[in-house]
Amino acid sequence: MLKQQLQFKLSQKLSPQQIQLMKLIQLPTQAFEQRLKQELEENPALESGKEIENEFGSDFENSDDDYSDNESIAAEDINVDEYLSDDEIPDYRTQVNNYSSDDEEKTIPYAAGVSFTQHLVNQLNTYRLNDEERDIAEFLVGSVDESGYIRRTLSDIMDDLAFTQNVYSSEEKIEQVLHIVHQLDPAGVGARNLQECLSIQLHRKEKNTNTELALNIIDSAFEQFTKKHYKKLIQKFDITEDQLKGAIHEIEHLNPKPGGSYSGNNRIVEHVVPDFAIKIEDGELELTLNGRNAPELHVSREYNNMLKGYKESKDKSKSQKDAVLFIKQKLDAAKWFIEAIKQRQQTLFITMSAIMHYQKDYFLTGDERQLKPMILKDIADEIQMDVSTVSRVANSKYVDTPYGTKLIKEFFSESMKNDQGEDVSTREIKKILETVIVEENKRKPLTDDALANILKDKGYPIARRTVAKYREQLDIPVARLRKKI
């Protein structure tokens, strides 16, 4: 049997300029500056600085009619599926001059220092070790992670020493050297787990009733301690509640990540550069775009003159034709990039402005309970752009507010109905939940059922499983683990 089938496939094609715009919009300020630097290096027809008087006129557009077909840049059809979204590019060309004066670079000097590993190796030099012990000790120190732990088994370390260092040893010998590593500073470094890390630190402390009890608890009742089974600990060690409090106080002042306390640790420190700033002036909100997002660019006068020279030349050789095609391509690319940056500025400002006005009550007060339910579509409809365009602005950009620097996507949240039938933000409910937990009696922490009942009394009828989900999203442990004595 012959079957006929008709299929329609809808695909949107994007111009090279539209693709550039999509990619530029999602870049935060620092990444945008790197992209700008790259474009300036790769395209000699693009120059930074104040724009000189435009001399292109009709000469640029129609430099030679004989070569108009060859000189235009041939852009291949591009399927939208290969790119980030199917945004409709908004039809606007107006210039925004609302930029903050952030042109001055503020650099923070850092001390060079030594690496964490080198810091430990330097300490080994003060110990009297034979060649084998030194090789093992340096290998162990090299296995310490950024938190200060050695996460690998002794058998794995023994195998690696043999294969990579030609050091043939035993687990007993490695353990013996490991105890030397445990004597290095900061206290607790080289531990294989949290229990050993805390135990090493307690052994180093001056002995008193509290430290001795704390050491007994860590060494012989660590699981009961981590699960906060305080009654069992009191019975096991035949102690009073005050004695247990003293031991817990000692443990709480230990460092669970000894590597993190070393200032020379080679950890990458990421500095957030706000893309926007919101200030309150005379009771009104004022939005500025970081000035580093509005560079001064212009098309090279030299390249334009080369194009003019070609037009005025009577003898047009093959090499001249190839050269003028290259020049036109670079000039077109420069014009496209400048236009894409202008549209990026406009898109960023319009999107953030809509978010600011939508959440006006929050930005005026800083009270997270004033955050309205807001999803990407709300802003997209407001500014008549695609949802994915708003997403690009929200996901990677920061705004400096009177209440700190915030990731823009944090202002978005789903809505729920309160007992009055009004839409409220899930962020508002989370804030109230967090406040209730902070104010609870830590001797008898509230269960998720109890929290659900309290929220219901406050006008937010949500299920226990929803309370548990919000609590986990807030990184708050269950009631038993919040218990204190």
Short mmCIF file of C-alpha atoms in Angstrom, two decimals:
data_model
loop_
_atom_site.label_atom_id
_atom_site.label_comp_id
_atom_site.label_asym_id
_atom_site.label_seq_id
_atom_site.Cartn_x
_atom_site.Cartn_y
_atom_site.Cartn_z
CA MET A 1 0.00 0.00 0.00
CA LEU A 2 1.43 3.38 -1.00
CA LYS A 3 1.26 6.04 1.70
CA GLN A 4 1.70 9.70 1.05
CA GLN A 5 2.91 11.94 3.81
CA LEU A 6 3.38 15.69 3.86
CA GLN A 7 5.82 17.19 6.33
CA PHE A 8 6.37 20.83 7.15
CA LYS A 9 9.59 21.91 8.87
CA LEU A 10 9.87 25.43 10.20
CA SER A 11 13.38 26.73 10.76
CA GLN A 12 14.51 30.26 11.34
CA LYS A 13 17.70 31.57 9.76
CA LEU A 14 19.82 34.13 11.52
CA SER A 15 22.14 36.68 10.02
CA PRO A 16 25.75 36.84 11.23
CA GLN A 17 24.97 40.10 13.04
CA GLN A 18 22.05 38.52 14.89
CA ILE A 19 24.27 35.65 15.97
CA GLN A 20 26.91 38.06 17.26
CA LEU A 21 24.26 39.97 19.19
CA MET A 22 22.92 36.81 20.86
CA LYS A 23 26.36 35.80 22.01
CA LEU A 24 27.30 39.30 23.17
CA ILE A 25 24.15 39.76 25.25
CA GLN A 26 24.89 36.78 27.46
CA LEU A 27 28.42 37.98 28.32
CA PRO A 28 28.88 39.69 31.70
CA THR A 29 31.09 42.80 31.86
CA GLN A 30 34.47 41.10 32.34
CA ALA A 31 33.86 38.49 29.63
CA PHE A 32 32.57 41.23 27.31
CA GLU A 33 35.81 43.16 27.77
CA GLN A 34 37.79 40.06 26.78
CA ARG A 35 35.59 39.58 23.72
CA LEU A 36 36.09 43.24 22.78
CA LYS A 37 39.86 42.90 23.13
CA GLN A 38 39.82 39.80 20.92
CA GLU A 39 37.80 41.57 18.20
CA LEU A 40 40.16 44.58 18.23
CA GLU A 41 43.14 42.26 17.84
CA GLU A 42 41.58 40.22 15.02
CA ASN A 43 40.05 43.05 12.97
CA PRO A 44 42.45 45.89 12.01
CA ALA A 45 39.51 47.85 10.56
CA LEU A 46 38.06 48.24 14.08
CA GLU A 47 39.64 50.82 16.36
CA SER A 48 38.96 51.98 19.92
CA GLY A 49 38.74 55.59 21.04
CA LYS A 50 36.51 58.51 20.19
CA GLU A 51 34.81 58.16 16.83
CA ILE A 52 36.27 60.41 14.16
CA GLU A 53 34.11 62.15 11.58
CA ASN A 54 32.47 59.61 9.29
CA GLU A 55 33.92 59.97 5.82
CA PHE A 56 32.37 56.88 4.25
CA GLY A 57 29.35 58.47 2.64
CA SER A 58 28.40 56.95 -0.64
CA ASP A 59 32.00 55.99 -1.36
CA PHE A 60 31.84 53.15 1.17
CA GLU A 61 28.50 51.84 0.07
CA ASN A 62 29.21 51.98 -3.66
CA SER A 63 32.96 51.90 -4.02
CA ASP A 64 32.80 50.17 -7.39
CA ASP A 65 29.65 48.97 -9.03
CA ASP A 66 31.62 46.50 -11.14
CA TYR A 67 32.51 44.47 -8.06
CA SER A 68 29.40 44.88 -5.93
CA ASP A 69 28.50 41.20 -6.19
CA ASN A 70 31.95 39.95 -5.30
CA GLU A 71 32.63 42.46 -2.55
CA SER A 72 29.63 41.76 -0.36
CA ILE A 73 30.16 39.24 2.41
CA ALA A 74 28.45 35.96 1.60
CA ALA A 75 26.74 34.72 4.75
CA GLU A 76 25.73 31.06 4.76
CA ASP A 77 22.26 30.15 5.97
CA ILE A 78 22.46 29.32 9.65
CA ASN A 79 20.00 27.06 11.43
CA VAL A 80 18.75 28.51 14.71
CA ASP A 81 19.04 25.10 16.40
CA GLU A 82 22.81 25.40 16.29
CA TYR A 83 22.66 28.57 18.39
CA LEU A 84 21.37 29.61 21.73
CA SER A 85 17.77 30.55 20.92
CA ASP A 86 15.34 31.87 18.39
CA ASP A 87 15.16 35.46 19.59
CA GLU A 88 13.45 38.02 17.47
CA ILE A 89 15.88 40.91 17.27
CA PRO A 90 14.11 44.03 18.52
CA ASP A 91 13.71 46.87 16.07
CA TYR A 92 15.32 49.83 17.79
CA ARG A 93 18.32 52.01 17.12
CA THR A 94 18.13 54.75 19.77
CA GLN A 95 21.25 55.44 21.81
CA VAL A 96 21.27 55.12 25.60
CA ASN A 97 23.60 57.47 27.48
CA ASN A 98 22.77 56.25 30.98
CA TYR A 99 26.14 54.82 31.99
CA SER A 100 27.86 54.89 35.35
CA SER A 101 31.34 56.36 35.60
CA ASP A 102 33.18 53.07 36.07
CA ASP A 103 35.81 53.75 33.42
CA GLU A 104 38.57 54.01 36.01
CA GLU A 105 40.06 50.57 36.68
CA LYS A 106 40.48 49.77 40.35
CA THR A 107 43.05 47.01 40.78
CA ILE A 108 43.67 45.19 44.03
CA PRO A 109 47.29 44.21 44.75
CA TYR A 110 47.90 40.66 45.94
CA ALA A 111 50.91 39.28 47.78
CA ALA A 112 52.72 36.65 45.73
CA GLY A 113 53.37 34.31 48.68
CA VAL A 114 54.05 30.60 48.29
CA SER A 115 51.68 27.80 47.40
CA PHE A 116 50.05 25.69 50.10
CA THR A 117 52.05 22.66 48.96
CA GLN A 118 55.34 24.56 49.08
CA HIS A 119 54.43 25.86 52.54
CA LEU A 120 54.16 22.24 53.73
CA VAL A 121 57.35 21.15 51.92
CA ASN A 122 59.25 24.00 53.57
CA GLN A 123 58.18 22.66 56.97
CA LEU A 124 59.41 19.16 56.07
CA ASN A 125 62.90 20.59 55.71
CA THR A 126 62.98 21.09 59.49
CA TYR A 127 62.56 17.33 60.09
CA ARG A 128 65.39 14.79 60.01
CA LEU A 129 64.29 12.29 57.35
CA ASN A 130 66.17 9.70 55.31
CA ASP A 131 65.82 9.66 51.51
CA GLU A 132 62.93 7.19 51.46
CA GLU A 133 61.02 9.04 54.17
CA ARG A 134 61.55 12.38 52.42
CA ASP A 135 60.27 10.99 49.09
CA ILE A 136 57.19 9.56 50.79
CA ALA A 137 56.58 12.74 52.81
CA GLU A 138 56.81 15.00 49.75
CA PHE A 139 54.47 12.70 47.83
CA LEU A 140 51.96 12.77 50.70
CA VAL A 141 52.16 16.56 50.88
CA GLY A 142 51.59 16.70 47.11
CA SER A 143 48.44 14.61 47.61
CA VAL A 144 46.89 17.11 50.05
CA ASP A 145 43.83 18.77 48.47
CA GLU A 146 42.80 22.43 48.85
CA SER A 147 40.80 21.63 51.99
CA GLY A 148 43.86 20.10 53.63
CA TYR A 149 42.87 16.42 53.32
CA ILE A 150 44.48 13.35 51.76
CA ARG A 151 41.49 11.61 50.20
CA ARG A 152 43.31 8.55 48.82
CA THR A 153 43.92 5.18 50.46
CA LEU A 154 47.39 4.18 51.59
CA SER A 155 47.38 1.25 49.15
CA ASP A 156 46.75 3.64 46.23
CA ILE A 157 49.53 5.93 47.44
CA MET A 158 51.88 2.93 47.79
CA ASP A 159 51.17 1.88 44.18
CA ASP A 160 51.68 5.41 42.85
CA LEU A 161 54.95 5.77 44.71
CA ALA A 162 56.20 2.60 43.05
CA PHE A 163 54.99 3.42 39.52
CA THR A 164 55.73 7.14 39.37
CA GLN A 165 58.56 7.70 41.86
CA ASN A 166 60.34 4.30 41.86
CA VAL A 167 59.88 4.25 45.62
CA TYR A 168 58.97 0.79 46.87
CA SER A 169 57.57 0.93 50.36
CA SER A 170 54.90 -0.59 52.58
CA GLU A 171 51.60 0.75 53.90
CA GLU A 172 53.07 0.59 57.42
CA LYS A 173 55.99 2.81 56.43
CA ILE A 174 53.69 5.27 54.62
CA GLU A 175 51.45 5.46 57.69
CA GLN A 176 54.51 6.15 59.84
CA VAL A 177 55.52 9.07 57.58
CA LEU A 178 51.90 10.28 57.46
CA HIS A 179 52.06 10.84 61.23
CA ILE A 180 54.97 13.21 60.58
CA VAL A 181 52.84 15.10 58.02
CA HIS A 182 50.14 15.35 60.70
CA GLN A 183 52.59 17.39 62.77
CA LEU A 184 52.75 20.14 60.13
CA ASP A 185 50.83 23.39 60.29
CA PRO A 186 47.98 24.20 59.97
CA ALA A 187 46.84 21.63 62.53
CA GLY A 188 44.76 18.85 60.97
CA VAL A 189 46.48 18.93 57.59
CA GLY A 190 46.94 15.54 55.91
CA ALA A 191 43.94 13.96 57.64
CA ARG A 192 42.06 11.31 55.69
CA ASN A 193 38.61 12.26 56.98
CA LEU A 194 36.87 14.78 59.23
CA GLN A 195 37.10 12.57 62.31
CA GLU A 196 40.90 12.26 62.00
CA CYS A 197 41.20 16.00 61.22
CA LEU A 198 39.38 16.99 64.42
CA SER A 199 41.27 14.39 66.46
CA ILE A 200 44.67 15.72 65.29
CA GLN A 201 43.69 19.24 66.30
CA LEU A 202 42.45 18.17 69.73
CA HIS A 203 45.67 16.24 70.40
CA ARG A 204 47.57 19.48 69.75
CA LYS A 205 45.49 21.55 72.17
CA GLU A 206 46.41 22.10 75.80
CA LYS A 207 44.87 19.33 77.88
CA ASN A 208 41.96 20.17 80.17
CA THR A 209 38.66 18.55 81.10
CA ASN A 210 36.85 19.89 78.04
CA THR A 211 39.51 18.93 75.48
CA GLU A 212 39.92 15.42 76.93
CA LEU A 213 36.17 14.80 76.81
CA ALA A 214 35.98 16.27 73.30
CA LEU A 215 38.80 13.92 72.21
CA ASN A 216 36.98 10.91 73.69
CA ILE A 217 33.78 11.90 71.88
CA ILE A 218 35.53 12.34 68.51
CA ASP A 219 37.61 9.14 68.81
CA SER A 220 34.96 6.78 70.22
CA ALA A 221 31.50 8.30 69.54
CA PHE A 222 31.91 10.32 66.37
CA GLU A 223 28.76 9.01 64.66
CA GLN A 224 26.58 9.77 67.67
CA PHE A 225 28.12 13.25 67.85
CA THR A 226 27.46 14.03 64.16
CA LYS A 227 23.85 12.86 64.52
CA LYS A 228 23.48 14.99 67.66
CA HIS A 229 22.34 12.11 69.86
CA TYR A 230 23.19 14.12 72.95
CA LYS A 231 21.27 11.97 75.43
CA LYS A 232 23.22 8.90 74.30
CA LEU A 233 26.51 10.79 74.69
CA ILE A 234 25.57 11.86 78.24
CA GLN A 235 24.75 8.23 79.14
CA LYS A 236 27.82 6.78 77.39
CA PHE A 237 30.35 9.03 79.11
CA ASP A 238 28.35 9.47 82.36
CA ILE A 239 28.57 13.27 82.17
CA THR A 240 26.33 16.24 82.83
CA GLU A 241 24.75 18.41 80.18
CA ASP A 242 27.08 21.29 81.08
CA GLN A 243 30.12 19.05 80.64
CA LEU A 244 28.85 18.02 77.21
CA LYS A 245 28.31 21.67 76.30
CA GLY A 246 31.93 22.42 77.22
CA ALA A 247 33.22 19.59 75.01
CA ILE A 248 31.00 20.61 72.09
CA HIS A 249 32.22 24.18 72.48
CA GLU A 250 35.81 22.93 72.04
CA ILE A 251 34.88 20.92 68.93
CA GLU A 252 32.94 23.78 67.33
CA HIS A 253 36.06 25.96 67.47
CA LEU A 254 38.16 23.48 65.47
CA ASN A 255 38.80 23.98 61.76
CA PRO A 256 37.12 21.34 59.55
CA LYS A 257 39.06 22.59 56.49
CA PRO A 258 42.62 23.34 57.61
CA GLY A 259 43.79 23.95 54.04
CA GLY A 260 41.29 26.74 53.55
CA SER A 261 42.80 28.81 56.35
CA TYR A 262 46.16 29.21 54.62
CA SER A 263 46.38 32.61 52.94
CA GLY A 264 48.90 31.41 50.36
CA ASN A 265 46.57 28.71 49.10
CA ASN A 266 46.40 28.75 45.32
CA ARG A 267 42.68 29.19 45.05
CA ILE A 268 41.18 31.33 42.33
CA VAL A 269 39.42 34.35 43.76
CA GLU A 270 36.64 35.52 41.50
CA HIS A 271 35.72 39.18 41.79
CA VAL A 272 32.19 39.99 40.68
CA VAL A 273 31.93 43.12 38.56
CA PRO A 274 28.36 44.48 38.69
CA ASP A 275 26.90 45.02 35.22
CA PHE A 276 24.32 47.50 36.55
CA ALA A 277 23.91 49.78 39.54
CA ILE A 278 20.65 50.84 41.19
CA LYS A 279 20.58 53.84 43.51
CA ILE A 280 17.77 55.63 45.32
CA GLU A 281 17.67 59.36 44.57
CA ASP A 282 14.95 61.45 46.25
CA GLY A 283 12.81 58.36 46.76
CA GLU A 284 13.10 57.28 43.12
CA LEU A 285 15.11 54.42 41.63
CA GLU A 286 17.97 55.30 39.31
CA LEU A 287 19.50 52.66 37.02
CA THR A 288 22.93 52.87 35.38
CA LEU A 289 24.76 50.44 33.11
CA ASN A 290 28.41 49.86 33.95
CA GLY A 291 30.38 52.20 31.68
CA ARG A 292 32.71 49.36 30.72
CA ASN A 293 29.84 47.97 28.63
CA ALA A 294 29.82 51.10 26.45
CA PRO A 295 33.23 51.30 24.77
CA GLU A 296 34.05 53.97 22.20
CA LEU A 297 34.69 52.26 18.86
CA HIS A 298 34.99 53.45 15.28
CA VAL A 299 35.86 52.11 11.85
CA SER A 300 39.45 52.67 10.75
CA ARG A 301 40.05 55.84 8.67
CA GLU A 302 43.10 54.14 7.14
CA TYR A 303 41.03 51.24 5.81
CA ASN A 304 38.46 53.63 4.41
CA ASN A 305 41.23 55.55 2.61
CA MET A 306 42.52 52.31 1.11
CA LEU A 307 39.05 51.66 -0.28
CA LYS A 308 38.94 55.17 -1.72
CA GLY A 309 42.37 54.69 -3.30
CA TYR A 310 41.17 51.55 -5.03
CA LYS A 311 38.14 53.34 -6.48
CA GLU A 312 40.28 56.17 -7.83
CA SER A 313 42.85 53.79 -9.34
CA LYS A 314 42.51 53.33 -13.12
CA ASP A 315 44.49 50.09 -13.30
CA LYS A 316 42.67 47.50 -11.18
CA SER A 317 44.82 44.38 -11.06
CA LYS A 318 43.77 40.96 -9.76
CA SER A 319 45.81 41.48 -6.55
CA GLN A 320 44.10 44.85 -6.01
CA LYS A 321 40.69 43.23 -6.43
CA ASP A 322 41.59 40.57 -3.83
CA ALA A 323 42.85 43.27 -1.47
CA VAL A 324 39.71 45.39 -1.79
CA LEU A 325 37.53 42.34 -1.07
CA PHE A 326 39.52 41.72 2.12
CA ILE A 327 39.20 45.41 3.10
CA LYS A 328 35.43 45.39 2.50
CA GLN A 329 35.03 42.25 4.59
CA LYS A 330 36.93 43.77 7.50
CA LEU A 331 35.02 47.06 7.25
CA ASP A 332 31.67 45.25 7.14
CA ALA A 333 32.68 43.12 10.14
CA ALA A 334 33.72 46.25 12.07
CA LYS A 335 30.41 48.00 11.31
CA TRP A 336 28.48 44.89 12.32
CA PHE A 337 30.36 44.58 15.61
CA ILE A 338 29.81 48.24 16.52
CA GLU A 339 26.10 47.92 15.76
CA ALA A 340 25.85 44.68 17.78
CA ILE A 341 27.45 46.40 20.79
CA LYS A 342 24.95 49.28 20.55
CA GLN A 343 22.07 46.81 20.47
CA ARG A 344 23.60 44.89 23.38
CA GLN A 345 23.71 48.06 25.48
CA GLN A 346 20.12 48.86 24.61
CA THR A 347 18.91 45.33 25.34
CA LEU A 348 20.68 45.16 28.70
CA PHE A 349 19.37 48.53 29.84
CA ILE A 350 15.77 47.98 28.72
CA THR A 351 15.63 44.50 30.31
CA MET A 352 17.11 45.57 33.66
CA SER A 353 14.95 48.68 33.72
CA ALA A 354 11.83 46.52 33.36
CA ILE A 355 13.01 44.20 36.16
CA MET A 356 13.76 47.18 38.42
CA HIS A 357 10.31 48.71 37.95
CA TYR A 358 8.60 45.33 38.33
CA GLN A 359 10.34 44.83 41.69
CA LYS A 360 10.21 48.50 42.71
CA ASP A 361 8.96 47.72 46.24
CA TYR A 362 11.96 45.48 46.90
CA PHE A 363 14.58 47.87 45.51
CA LEU A 364 13.18 50.72 47.62
CA THR A 365 13.18 48.71 50.85
CA GLY A 366 15.58 45.77 50.51
CA ASP A 367 12.93 43.55 52.13
CA GLU A 368 12.90 40.21 50.29
CA ARG A 369 9.31 39.72 51.37
CA GLN A 370 8.48 42.56 48.98
CA LEU A 371 9.68 40.56 45.96
CA LYS A 372 6.77 39.90 43.62
CA PRO A 373 6.32 36.61 41.79
CA MET A 374 8.13 37.15 38.50
CA ILE A 375 9.01 34.78 35.69
CA LEU A 376 11.00 35.42 32.52
CA LYS A 377 7.84 35.70 30.44
CA ASP A 378 6.57 38.59 32.58
CA ILE A 379 9.57 40.72 31.61
CA ALA A 380 9.67 39.41 28.02
CA ASP A 381 6.04 40.48 27.52
CA GLU A 382 6.72 43.85 29.13
CA ILE A 383 9.63 44.73 26.79
CA GLN A 384 8.31 42.72 23.81
CA MET A 385 11.39 40.55 23.46
CA ASP A 386 11.97 36.82 23.45
CA VAL A 387 12.08 34.94 26.78
CA SER A 388 15.57 33.62 26.00
CA THR A 389 16.88 37.18 25.59
CA VAL A 390 15.69 38.01 29.10
CA SER A 391 17.21 34.75 30.31
CA ARG A 392 20.62 35.72 28.92
CA VAL A 393 20.54 39.02 30.79
CA ALA A 394 19.30 37.45 34.04
CA ASN A 395 21.49 34.36 34.25
CA SER A 396 24.93 35.91 33.99
CA LYS A 397 24.61 39.53 35.13
CA TYR A 398 24.93 41.21 38.52
CA VAL A 399 23.42 44.43 39.82
CA ASP A 400 24.86 46.61 42.58
CA THR A 401 22.05 47.66 44.93
CA PRO A 402 21.96 49.54 48.24
CA TYR A 403 21.64 46.07 49.82
CA GLY A 404 24.64 44.42 48.17
CA THR A 405 25.56 42.97 44.78
CA LYS A 406 22.90 40.54 43.57
CA LEU A 407 22.66 38.01 40.74
CA ILE A 408 19.72 39.19 38.66
CA LYS A 409 18.16 35.75 38.27
CA GLU A 410 17.60 35.71 42.04
CA PHE A 411 14.78 38.24 41.59
CA PHE A 412 12.76 35.69 39.59
CA SER A 413 10.47 33.25 41.35
CA GLU A 414 7.29 31.27 40.84
CA SER A 415 4.03 32.29 42.50
CA MET A 416 1.77 30.57 45.00
CA LYS A 417 -1.63 31.42 46.40
CA ASN A 418 -1.98 32.53 49.99
CA ASP A 419 -5.12 31.95 52.04
CA GLN A 420 -6.56 35.19 50.62
CA GLY A 421 -6.21 33.88 47.07
CA GLU A 422 -3.44 36.38 46.31
CA ASP A 423 -0.32 35.49 44.33
CA VAL A 424 2.78 35.56 46.50
CA SER A 425 6.39 34.87 45.59
CA THR A 426 7.99 31.61 46.65
CA ARG A 427 10.96 33.78 47.64
CA GLU A 428 8.70 35.52 50.17
CA ILE A 429 7.66 32.17 51.64
CA LYS A 430 11.28 30.98 51.83
CA LYS A 431 12.27 34.16 53.65
CA ILE A 432 9.51 33.67 56.22
CA LEU A 433 10.48 29.99 56.60
CA GLU A 434 14.11 30.98 57.16
CA THR A 435 13.08 33.56 59.78
CA VAL A 436 10.93 31.02 61.65
CA ILE A 437 13.83 28.54 61.78
CA VAL A 438 16.30 31.20 62.97
CA GLU A 439 13.94 32.13 65.82
CA GLU A 440 13.06 28.55 66.84
CA ASN A 441 14.07 26.98 70.17
CA LYS A 442 17.28 25.13 69.21
CA ARG A 443 16.77 22.69 72.10
CA LYS A 444 13.56 21.58 70.37
CA PRO A 445 13.90 22.43 66.65
CA LEU A 446 10.72 22.52 64.58
CA THR A 447 9.95 19.54 62.37
CA ASP A 448 8.80 20.06 58.78
CA ASP A 449 5.22 19.27 59.88
CA ALA A 450 5.43 21.92 62.58
CA LEU A 451 6.90 24.42 60.10
CA ALA A 452 4.07 23.70 57.65
CA ASN A 453 1.50 24.40 60.39
CA ILE A 454 3.21 27.69 61.33
CA LEU A 455 3.25 28.83 57.69
CA LYS A 456 -0.40 27.87 57.39
CA ASP A 457 -1.20 30.02 60.44
CA LYS A 458 0.66 32.90 58.77
CA GLY A 459 -1.55 32.57 55.69
CA TYR A 460 0.61 30.31 53.49
CA PRO A 461 -1.06 26.90 53.15
CA ILE A 462 1.72 24.68 51.77
CA ALA A 463 2.34 20.96 52.19
CA ARG A 464 5.03 19.42 54.41
CA ARG A 465 6.92 18.08 51.37
CA THR A 466 7.01 21.62 49.94
CA VAL A 467 8.42 22.91 53.24
CA ALA A 468 11.10 20.19 53.05
CA LYS A 469 11.94 21.23 49.47
CA TYR A 470 12.25 24.92 50.39
CA ARG A 471 14.32 24.06 53.48
CA GLU A 472 16.75 22.02 51.35
CA GLN A 473 16.97 24.84 48.80
CA LEU A 474 17.91 27.17 51.66
CA ASP A 475 20.59 24.63 52.69
CA ILE A 476 19.01 24.21 56.14
CA PRO A 477 19.36 20.73 57.72
CA VAL A 478 16.54 18.69 59.24
CA ALA A 479 15.33 19.44 62.77
CA ARG A 480 17.50 16.77 64.46
CA LEU A 481 20.70 18.26 63.02
CA ARG A 482 19.71 21.78 64.12
CA LYS A 483 19.43 20.70 67.74
CA LYS A 484 21.63 22.33 70.36
CA ILE A 485 21.91 21.79 74.07
#
